[in-house]
């Protein structure tokens, strides 16, 4: 309003914000405009008043900046484009362009009258002015590009007053606000020069880091320059004014000046030492000059017929690329001035800074890449090429600079086509894909350029090919130089197997081809390669095929192939592992018996698979009897083992020892003892029996203990027969074991009587057993036998049978012993009750103890043992009832052998009248013998009647000795003979009561009443003493 107030209202006219301005009515507002920019955070209102001031307000009414003072009265204000600039006119009769912050940029156009209004065409760069005199003028505003480029740093103007420095590789940007119109920009290495209307501002990087984007002010030159081009060096500013070049220091002093013969069209810093940089200058008349900052004389490089539009020099400064006015690219050799090549349709050009022979140029919407003299590679691209670094091309399109990644595949392949591997590698280093690297490596390898191939394979980390190259290099060092062989290895690695095979064959290395095919499991190709002419190679091939089948888990096929190749052992191993017994026995039957190793493997697998029959058949075929014996033993086929031992006794030890051990492990100790005995392992047999005996005694199995002692005694005889050195010791043991066997045998009945509620024995039998045991326990009592039990049983049976004196003696003896509590009461009661009985024994019992030699009645208990108290003749007991048998033992005279005696007894000669019998006493040291002479007094008299005739009162036993005539007089049925095995002598017994039937066991030689023996044998099916089966032959 005219009073300087701004009123902001809504569409209904209601006031929302009222802005009171300090000038009041002295600053009437003539024009306002809202900023259309959508990038602003707040709505900005530009206010122009005739207080000659431009102000900016936010919607809230707050002033956004201080505003700008004008030199005229503004009549109109309008935002240009999208709010980036302001167009304003008034009493100064011209339209001016400002930034959105109010910084004056320049005049659009001068008029003859005040500019009363200005309008901007939306979304365009057209401005229309209306003047006070009625004039309407339309202007088009064109903004020139102000920028500079050095390698990967690009600086350009933004919003006319700001400079943006962009790192084209990292995409980092730095903004430098100048607050004035930026007219020119130059950049070089770490320097940046910005020309403003009244000065030149020089900046430098804060550090030497290539990625650093922080610039700081270095120098300012406060002078107004009118120039076409601006270039900055490390220590100088180069100002171009049409034909003139001026070199200024950073302080603004002019150091050098060069005046050209024509207008300068293009200038570029091509590098060099600090303060000695070189410049490349192109003139309108076609001349191309090189100027050094420290040299006042320019150097003419070339003279073209057309004006120069763009210039660039290669990295090594040997080549020069020029784009002329006719859009033709010309490339010259600087040294020889020779035109190397030319290309049409170019508007800009740039050499690759990392590769001497590569350049790119743009034109007609295409990017063109050229390597050396190869054809141009094209791809679509808009804009101008301004730089080429490695694989990145810097392209300026309108106002934006971009870095385009261009794979260098095309030029690389061009080099590869000509087998230029090293040059191709240099191109690839600029940037190609992994597949391109692989192609380069492969081509170089096939071209036998191992150095380049190695570098390329290192890039793609292909260790397999690197190993190949290393091996080839090692072979070269050793003197190998056959390139065809190397090429064959390369082809094999590349999968070109047939080509590799041909090369191997050509170089005389057929075995390598064969190995290659077999390693790859290409057995069909390998067979074709070998053909049918080489049976050895065919067999090797078949073996390898079988190896592969085995590793690929096709065992049956592998086994069949091994068999075809004659590799029986490997086939047998596979078949055995999988348990194919049928296949295995077929192989075993087809093999010759001389092929022992394969047959042995077959047998081993049969044994492992528990096919005893097949294993036995295989060992039999081999004739390996020892292995066959071990097989039978390991598989517990004892019958077959025994039958084999019968035919081959040398394996007796190999069979019976394991058999005995197996029996012992299965608690069949008696059979084990017999097996040890058969094997000739007497010591083991004795140990087993001793252990069995000990266990039987500990477990109160006295019947078994007696049996085992009897077996031990017989074992002692076997040892004596095998080893005479142990004769005396073993015979003593024999007698002791025989004695212990009888004691334990009889004690079993006493133990059963005392421990069990019922007894199968008659009282008389128990009475006899107890007396027999006590008569034989005159010395030490063997383990397990209880004297208490024996005396207790004797006391009870004596009392029952009327032997009261013996019962009283038994009870008295019991009082001297430690009595178990279970017998205590019974014994005390018996001791009392026996006192009421007579103090003598029954006459019938005493008569039963008559000696059949001297007819003496013996006491029921005899502390001298089981012998007659008168004649010392040992009593012979029945092994069942333990009654005294009517037998007398007699001995043969010296010189009469057992066989002769047996034949004489068997004769049974009739009695004849001969000379009188003569009784002669013969003193043989300690032994006194009764000798029955050849003559007899009476043909009726029996020679054994002489047994009554011996020296009464003698302390030594006098045995009965008989002559041949007496033997002839004996009846065979009256004589019993114990036919002991050697070294024992036979024992002869004469029955004095022929009517009493006596039976002797042919194994243990124990005597029984025949009726008792028959009953016991029927009960037990064997001898009750030695357990000899009834069906076993004598």
Coordinates of N, CA, C and O in Angstrom, one line a residue, residues 37 379 453 488 528 631 704 915 998:
X37 N 9.4 -20.9 -6.2 CA 10.2 -22.1 -6.0 C 9.6 -23.1 -5.0 O 9.2 -22.6 -3.9
X379 N 29.3 -45.9 -29.4 CA 28.1 -46.2 -28.6 C 27.4 -44.8 -28.4 O 28.0 -43.8 -28.5
X453 N 49.3 -64.2 -19.8 CA 48.2 -65.1 -19.3 C 48.2 -65.2 -17.8 O 47.2 -65.2 -17.1
X488 N 49.0 -78.7 -25.9 CA 48.1 -79.9 -25.6 C 47.6 -79.8 -24.2 O 46.4 -80.1 -23.9
X528 N 38.7 -96.0 -28.0 CA 38.9 -95.6 -29.4 C 40.3 -95.2 -29.6 O 40.9 -95.5 -30.6
X631 N 40.2 -123.0 10.4 CA 38.9 -122.6 10.0 C 37.8 -123.4 10.8 O 36.9 -122.9 11.4
X704 N 31.6 -135.0 43.1 CA 32.4 -134.5 42.0 C 33.9 -134.3 42.4 O 34.8 -134.6 41.6
X915 N 56.0 -183.1 45.5 CA 56.8 -183.0 46.8 C 56.0 -182.2 47.8 O 55.2 -181.3 47.4
X998 N 31.6 -161.0 43.2 CA 32.3 -159.7 43.3 C 32.5 -159.2 41.8 O 33.0 -159.9 41.0

